[in-house]
Amino acid sequence: MEVLLRWLLPSKGLIPPSTFIPIAEKSSMFNQLGFWIVAEAFKQLKKWQDCFDLSENYVSINLSAIQLESEKINQHILISAENLKINPKNIGFEITESSIMTHLDLSKKLFKNLHQYGFKLLIDDFGTGFSSFARLKELDITTLKIDKSFIDDIGKNKMGERIIKSIIVLAKALGLSTVAEGVEIGRAHV
C-alpha cells in the first residue's frame, strides 16, 4: 500500500499532488505538511493493525528531497511510530533515486538510522534518475521500486522488458525486493 496525497476542493474535486506539491515545496510550510502526512499515515496504519493481521504488509510513504534536509524528520518518524506503537516493519519510506543521489550524505544518514529500527527503505523511480550502482552498496535500502514508465511499456517494448528483468535480477543478487510501480490493469490469461 502507498500513501497518495490528494487535495479535495469542494469546487474542483480532487487535486493531484503534481498540481499542489511544487507550490507547497516553495513555501515554508512544506515540512509541516510532510510531518502531517507521516502522522496521518501512521494513525491509519494503527487502525488497520488493530483490525487486521498486517504482518506481511506495509504502507509506503514518500519523502521528498526537502524532507531529507530537515534534521527533524528522523526524530518525528521515530516518535510518531513509538507513540502509536507502530511496528516499523509495516512502514516503508520511498525516496526518489534522483533525490537520493542529489542529497547522498543526508540520504545515507537517514536510511542508516531508519534501517536500524526496521523500517523498509525504497528507492522510488528506480532506473530513471542518476543510477549509480556503486552508491547502492552505501545505502541501507530494502527495495527497488521499478518506475512506472517501464511498466507501461510491457508488451510494447522488448528493451524495456529486458531492463525490468535486469533490475529484478540485480535486486535479487543484492538481497533486495522489488516493487512494480503503476500496475493498474490486470490481464487474465486462460
PDB file of C-alpha atoms in Angstrom:
ATOM      1  CA  MET A   1       0.000   0.000   0.000  1.00  0.00           C
ATOM      2  CA  GLU A   2       1.167   3.505  -0.680  1.00  0.00           C
ATOM      3  CA  VAL A   3       0.092   6.821   0.771  1.00  0.00           C
ATOM      4  CA  LEU A   4      -1.050   9.026  -2.112  1.00  0.00           C
ATOM      5  CA  LEU A   5      -1.906  12.581  -1.158  1.00  0.00           C
ATOM      6  CA  ARG A   6      -4.821  14.364  -2.868  1.00  0.00           C
ATOM      7  CA  TRP A   7      -6.309  17.753  -2.034  1.00  0.00           C
ATOM      8  CA  LEU A   8     -10.108  17.844  -2.015  1.00  0.00           C
ATOM      9  CA  LEU A   9     -11.515  21.202  -3.059  1.00  0.00           C
ATOM     10  CA  PRO A  10     -15.322  21.265  -2.975  1.00  0.00           C
ATOM     11  CA  SER A  11     -15.454  23.443  -6.098  1.00  0.00           C
ATOM     12  CA  LYS A  12     -12.918  21.433  -8.149  1.00  0.00           C
ATOM     13  CA  GLY A  13     -12.843  17.927  -6.698  1.00  0.00           C
ATOM     14  CA  LEU A  14      -9.599  16.045  -6.114  1.00  0.00           C
ATOM     15  CA  ILE A  15      -6.459  17.976  -6.999  1.00  0.00           C
ATOM     16  CA  PRO A  16      -3.468  15.737  -7.857  1.00  0.00           C
ATOM     17  CA  PRO A  17      -0.188  16.208  -6.000  1.00  0.00           C
ATOM     18  CA  SER A  18       1.573  17.187  -9.221  1.00  0.00           C
ATOM     19  CA  THR A  19      -0.501  20.388  -9.091  1.00  0.00           C
ATOM     20  CA  PHE A  20      -0.045  21.473  -5.478  1.00  0.00           C
ATOM     21  CA  ILE A  21       3.154  19.817  -4.187  1.00  0.00           C
ATOM     22  CA  PRO A  22       5.513  22.016  -6.282  1.00  0.00           C
ATOM     23  CA  ILE A  23       3.791  25.079  -4.815  1.00  0.00           C
ATOM     24  CA  ALA A  24       3.891  23.634  -1.300  1.00  0.00           C
ATOM     25  CA  GLU A  25       7.602  22.827  -1.670  1.00  0.00           C
ATOM     26  CA  LYS A  26       8.308  26.510  -2.236  1.00  0.00           C
ATOM     27  CA  SER A  27       6.533  27.513   0.955  1.00  0.00           C
ATOM     28  CA  SER A  28       7.917  27.480   4.460  1.00  0.00           C
ATOM     29  CA  MET A  29       5.129  25.102   5.488  1.00  0.00           C
ATOM     30  CA  PHE A  30       6.229  22.119   3.421  1.00  0.00           C
ATOM     31  CA  ASN A  31       7.987  20.335   6.286  1.00  0.00           C
ATOM     32  CA  GLN A  32       4.850  20.715   8.405  1.00  0.00           C
ATOM     33  CA  LEU A  33       2.849  19.138   5.583  1.00  0.00           C
ATOM     34  CA  GLY A  34       5.361  16.290   5.448  1.00  0.00           C
ATOM     35  CA  PHE A  35       5.101  15.746   9.212  1.00  0.00           C
ATOM     36  CA  TRP A  36       1.300  15.747   8.946  1.00  0.00           C
ATOM     37  CA  ILE A  37       1.387  13.146   6.140  1.00  0.00           C
ATOM     38  CA  VAL A  38       3.597  10.831   8.203  1.00  0.00           C
ATOM     39  CA  ALA A  39       1.408  11.268  11.297  1.00  0.00           C
ATOM     40  CA  GLU A  40      -1.834  10.625   9.382  1.00  0.00           C
ATOM     41  CA  ALA A  41      -0.388   7.576   7.621  1.00  0.00           C
ATOM     42  CA  PHE A  42       0.733   6.170  10.970  1.00  0.00           C
ATOM     43  CA  LYS A  43      -2.717   6.784  12.504  1.00  0.00           C
ATOM     44  CA  GLN A  44      -4.401   4.961   9.624  1.00  0.00           C
ATOM     45  CA  LEU A  45      -1.946   2.092   9.822  1.00  0.00           C
ATOM     46  CA  LYS A  46      -2.616   1.802  13.566  1.00  0.00           C
ATOM     47  CA  LYS A  47      -6.355   1.463  12.841  1.00  0.00           C
ATOM     48  CA  TRP A  48      -5.631  -1.283  10.320  1.00  0.00           C
ATOM     49  CA  GLN A  49      -3.210  -3.036  12.685  1.00  0.00           C
ATOM     50  CA  ASP A  50      -5.931  -3.133  15.328  1.00  0.00           C
ATOM     51  CA  CYS A  51      -8.322  -4.843  12.883  1.00  0.00           C
ATOM     52  CA  PHE A  52      -6.161  -6.990  10.600  1.00  0.00           C
ATOM     53  CA  ASP A  53      -3.033  -9.085  10.542  1.00  0.00           C
ATOM     54  CA  LEU A  54      -0.582  -6.896   8.652  1.00  0.00           C
ATOM     55  CA  SER A  55       2.492  -8.975   9.390  1.00  0.00           C
ATOM     56  CA  GLU A  56       3.233  -9.439   5.682  1.00  0.00           C
ATOM     57  CA  ASN A  57       2.174  -5.940   4.523  1.00  0.00           C
ATOM     58  CA  TYR A  58       3.445  -2.419   4.777  1.00  0.00           C
ATOM     59  CA  VAL A  59       2.379   1.125   3.998  1.00  0.00           C
ATOM     60  CA  SER A  60       4.784   3.138   1.896  1.00  0.00           C
ATOM     61  CA  ILE A  61       5.228   6.890   2.434  1.00  0.00           C
ATOM     62  CA  ASN A  62       7.081   9.190   0.046  1.00  0.00           C
ATOM     63  CA  LEU A  63       9.731  11.533   1.415  1.00  0.00           C
ATOM     64  CA  SER A  64      10.878  14.490  -0.647  1.00  0.00           C
ATOM     65  CA  ALA A  65      14.330  15.964  -1.067  1.00  0.00           C
ATOM     66  CA  ILE A  66      13.233  18.886   1.114  1.00  0.00           C
ATOM     67  CA  GLN A  67      12.320  16.492   3.923  1.00  0.00           C
ATOM     68  CA  LEU A  68      15.777  14.945   3.676  1.00  0.00           C
ATOM     69  CA  GLU A  69      17.182  18.357   4.547  1.00  0.00           C
ATOM     70  CA  SER A  70      15.128  18.576   7.740  1.00  0.00           C
ATOM     71  CA  GLU A  71      17.003  17.316  10.763  1.00  0.00           C
ATOM     72  CA  LYS A  72      13.662  16.776  12.494  1.00  0.00           C
ATOM     73  CA  ILE A  73      12.170  14.231  10.044  1.00  0.00           C
ATOM     74  CA  ASN A  74      14.028  11.287  11.545  1.00  0.00           C
ATOM     75  CA  GLN A  75      13.014  12.251  15.075  1.00  0.00           C
ATOM     76  CA  HIS A  76       9.401  12.841  14.006  1.00  0.00           C
ATOM     77  CA  ILE A  77       9.187   9.396  12.383  1.00  0.00           C
ATOM     78  CA  LEU A  78      10.623   7.589  15.403  1.00  0.00           C
ATOM     79  CA  ILE A  79       8.494   9.447  17.965  1.00  0.00           C
ATOM     80  CA  SER A  80       5.306   9.005  15.908  1.00  0.00           C
ATOM     81  CA  ALA A  81       5.918   5.271  15.498  1.00  0.00           C
ATOM     82  CA  GLU A  82       6.688   4.844  19.187  1.00  0.00           C
ATOM     83  CA  ASN A  83       3.663   6.845  20.372  1.00  0.00           C
ATOM     84  CA  LEU A  84       1.259   4.810  18.231  1.00  0.00           C
ATOM     85  CA  LYS A  85       3.095   1.540  18.786  1.00  0.00           C
ATOM     86  CA  ILE A  86       3.570   1.085  15.043  1.00  0.00           C
ATOM     87  CA  ASN A  87       5.735  -1.826  14.011  1.00  0.00           C
ATOM     88  CA  PRO A  88       8.496  -0.327  11.819  1.00  0.00           C
ATOM     89  CA  LYS A  89       8.436  -3.355   9.509  1.00  0.00           C
ATOM     90  CA  ASN A  90       4.938  -2.222   8.464  1.00  0.00           C
ATOM     91  CA  ILE A  91       6.230   1.143   7.215  1.00  0.00           C
ATOM     92  CA  GLY A  92       8.280   1.846   4.115  1.00  0.00           C
ATOM     93  CA  PHE A  93       9.777   5.169   3.114  1.00  0.00           C
ATOM     94  CA  GLU A  94      10.241   5.954  -0.560  1.00  0.00           C
ATOM     95  CA  ILE A  95      12.784   8.455  -1.771  1.00  0.00           C
ATOM     96  CA  THR A  96      13.301   9.062  -5.464  1.00  0.00           C
ATOM     97  CA  GLU A  97      16.535   7.948  -6.968  1.00  0.00           C
ATOM     98  CA  SER A  98      17.365  11.496  -8.074  1.00  0.00           C
ATOM     99  CA  SER A  99      16.732  12.900  -4.564  1.00  0.00           C
ATOM    100  CA  ILE A 100      18.971  10.258  -3.027  1.00  0.00           C
ATOM    101  CA  MET A 101      21.819  10.920  -5.403  1.00  0.00           C
ATOM    102  CA  THR A 102      21.449  14.707  -5.113  1.00  0.00           C
ATOM    103  CA  HIS A 103      21.443  14.509  -1.300  1.00  0.00           C
ATOM    104  CA  LEU A 104      23.594  11.417  -0.883  1.00  0.00           C
ATOM    105  CA  ASP A 105      25.078  12.174   2.537  1.00  0.00           C
ATOM    106  CA  LEU A 106      21.690  13.122   4.010  1.00  0.00           C
ATOM    107  CA  SER A 107      20.074  10.048   2.434  1.00  0.00           C
ATOM    108  CA  LYS A 108      22.739   7.716   3.804  1.00  0.00           C
ATOM    109  CA  LYS A 109      22.352   9.170   7.295  1.00  0.00           C
ATOM    110  CA  LEU A 110      18.541   8.955   7.285  1.00  0.00           C
ATOM    111  CA  PHE A 111      18.473   5.472   5.738  1.00  0.00           C
ATOM    112  CA  LYS A 112      21.035   4.126   8.193  1.00  0.00           C
ATOM    113  CA  ASN A 113      19.094   5.412  11.174  1.00  0.00           C
ATOM    114  CA  LEU A 114      15.667   4.237   9.954  1.00  0.00           C
ATOM    115  CA  HIS A 115      17.075   0.880   8.863  1.00  0.00           C
ATOM    116  CA  GLN A 116      18.368   0.262  12.405  1.00  0.00           C
ATOM    117  CA  TYR A 117      14.776   0.482  13.655  1.00  0.00           C
ATOM    118  CA  GLY A 118      13.461  -1.919  10.995  1.00  0.00           C
ATOM    119  CA  PHE A 119      11.714   0.437   8.573  1.00  0.00           C
ATOM    120  CA  LYS A 120      11.633  -0.580   4.912  1.00  0.00           C
ATOM    121  CA  LEU A 121      13.504   1.806   2.631  1.00  0.00           C
ATOM    122  CA  LEU A 122      12.686   2.047  -1.052  1.00  0.00           C
ATOM    123  CA  ILE A 123      14.376   3.769  -3.956  1.00  0.00           C
ATOM    124  CA  ASP A 124      11.446   5.199  -5.903  1.00  0.00           C
ATOM    125  CA  ASP A 125      11.510   5.637  -9.692  1.00  0.00           C
ATOM    126  CA  PHE A 126      14.488   3.307  -9.936  1.00  0.00           C
ATOM    127  CA  GLY A 127      16.063   3.361 -13.375  1.00  0.00           C
ATOM    128  CA  THR A 128      15.080   6.903 -14.326  1.00  0.00           C
ATOM    129  CA  GLY A 129      17.415   9.116 -12.339  1.00  0.00           C
ATOM    130  CA  PHE A 130      21.096   9.195 -11.571  1.00  0.00           C
ATOM    131  CA  SER A 131      21.551   5.452 -11.131  1.00  0.00           C
ATOM    132  CA  SER A 132      24.856   4.669  -9.581  1.00  0.00           C
ATOM    133  CA  PHE A 133      25.367   1.030  -8.769  1.00  0.00           C
ATOM    134  CA  ALA A 134      28.405   1.978  -6.707  1.00  0.00           C
ATOM    135  CA  ARG A 135      26.090   4.004  -4.450  1.00  0.00           C
ATOM    136  CA  LEU A 136      23.646   1.127  -3.898  1.00  0.00           C
ATOM    137  CA  LYS A 137      26.150  -0.589  -1.645  1.00  0.00           C
ATOM    138  CA  GLU A 138      26.363   2.532   0.535  1.00  0.00           C
ATOM    139  CA  LEU A 139      22.630   2.782   1.223  1.00  0.00           C
ATOM    140  CA  ASP A 140      20.667   0.727   3.707  1.00  0.00           C
ATOM    141  CA  ILE A 141      17.829   0.094   1.270  1.00  0.00           C
ATOM    142  CA  THR A 142      15.452  -2.848   1.232  1.00  0.00           C
ATOM    143  CA  THR A 143      13.575  -2.394  -2.048  1.00  0.00           C
ATOM    144  CA  LEU A 144      13.965  -1.086  -5.594  1.00  0.00           C
ATOM    145  CA  LYS A 145      10.735   0.351  -6.951  1.00  0.00           C
ATOM    146  CA  ILE A 146      10.718  -0.004 -10.734  1.00  0.00           C
ATOM    147  CA  ASP A 147       9.466   3.165 -12.392  1.00  0.00           C
ATOM    148  CA  LYS A 148       6.022   3.196 -13.983  1.00  0.00           C
ATOM    149  CA  SER A 149       7.470   4.201 -17.362  1.00  0.00           C
ATOM    150  CA  PHE A 150       8.982   0.712 -17.678  1.00  0.00           C
ATOM    151  CA  ILE A 151       5.795  -0.998 -16.517  1.00  0.00           C
ATOM    152  CA  ASP A 152       3.659   0.934 -19.019  1.00  0.00           C
ATOM    153  CA  ASP A 153       5.776  -0.450 -21.875  1.00  0.00           C
ATOM    154  CA  ILE A 154       5.323  -4.135 -21.015  1.00  0.00           C
ATOM    155  CA  GLY A 155       4.140  -5.902 -24.129  1.00  0.00           C
ATOM    156  CA  LYS A 156       5.135  -2.913 -26.271  1.00  0.00           C
ATOM    157  CA  ASN A 157       8.871  -2.513 -25.809  1.00  0.00           C
ATOM    158  CA  LYS A 158      11.211  -5.513 -25.574  1.00  0.00           C
ATOM    159  CA  MET A 159      14.159  -3.386 -24.418  1.00  0.00           C
ATOM    160  CA  GLY A 160      12.070  -2.005 -21.542  1.00  0.00           C
ATOM    161  CA  GLU A 161      11.098  -5.554 -20.564  1.00  0.00           C
ATOM    162  CA  ARG A 162      14.767  -6.550 -20.536  1.00  0.00           C
ATOM    163  CA  ILE A 163      15.542  -3.598 -18.275  1.00  0.00           C
ATOM    164  CA  ILE A 164      12.791  -4.685 -15.863  1.00  0.00           C
ATOM    165  CA  LYS A 165      14.180  -8.236 -15.787  1.00  0.00           C
ATOM    166  CA  SER A 166      17.690  -6.870 -15.209  1.00  0.00           C
ATOM    167  CA  ILE A 167      16.532  -4.702 -12.297  1.00  0.00           C
ATOM    168  CA  ILE A 168      14.822  -7.717 -10.721  1.00  0.00           C
ATOM    169  CA  VAL A 169      17.954  -9.864 -11.146  1.00  0.00           C
ATOM    170  CA  LEU A 170      20.107  -7.069  -9.696  1.00  0.00           C
ATOM    171  CA  ALA A 171      17.784  -6.657  -6.717  1.00  0.00           C
ATOM    172  CA  LYS A 172      17.777 -10.395  -6.010  1.00  0.00           C
ATOM    173  CA  ALA A 173      21.564 -10.534  -6.223  1.00  0.00           C
ATOM    174  CA  LEU A 174      21.761  -7.709  -3.672  1.00  0.00           C
ATOM    175  CA  GLY A 175      19.186  -9.340  -1.381  1.00  0.00           C
ATOM    176  CA  LEU A 176      16.607  -6.633  -2.109  1.00  0.00           C
ATOM    177  CA  SER A 177      12.975  -6.905  -3.048  1.00  0.00           C
ATOM    178  CA  THR A 178      11.327  -5.171  -5.984  1.00  0.00           C
ATOM    179  CA  VAL A 179       8.036  -3.360  -6.453  1.00  0.00           C
ATOM    180  CA  ALA A 180       6.483  -2.517  -9.810  1.00  0.00           C
ATOM    181  CA  GLU A 181       5.068   0.994  -9.765  1.00  0.00           C
ATOM    182  CA  GLY A 182       1.808   1.710 -11.551  1.00  0.00           C
ATOM    183  CA  VAL A 183       0.399  -1.780 -12.084  1.00  0.00           C
ATOM    184  CA  GLU A 184      -3.187  -0.759 -12.595  1.00  0.00           C
ATOM    185  CA  ILE A 185      -4.687  -3.120 -15.160  1.00  0.00           C
ATOM    186  CA  GLY A 186      -4.772  -6.850 -14.670  1.00  0.00           C
ATOM    187  CA  ARG A 187      -4.916  -9.281 -17.568  1.00  0.00           C
ATOM    188  CA  ALA A 188      -6.300 -12.751 -17.210  1.00  0.00           C
ATOM    189  CA  HIS A 189      -4.727 -15.425 -19.379  1.00  0.00           C
ATOM    190  CA  VAL A 190      -6.713 -18.608 -19.861  1.00  0.00           C
TER     191      VAL A 190
END
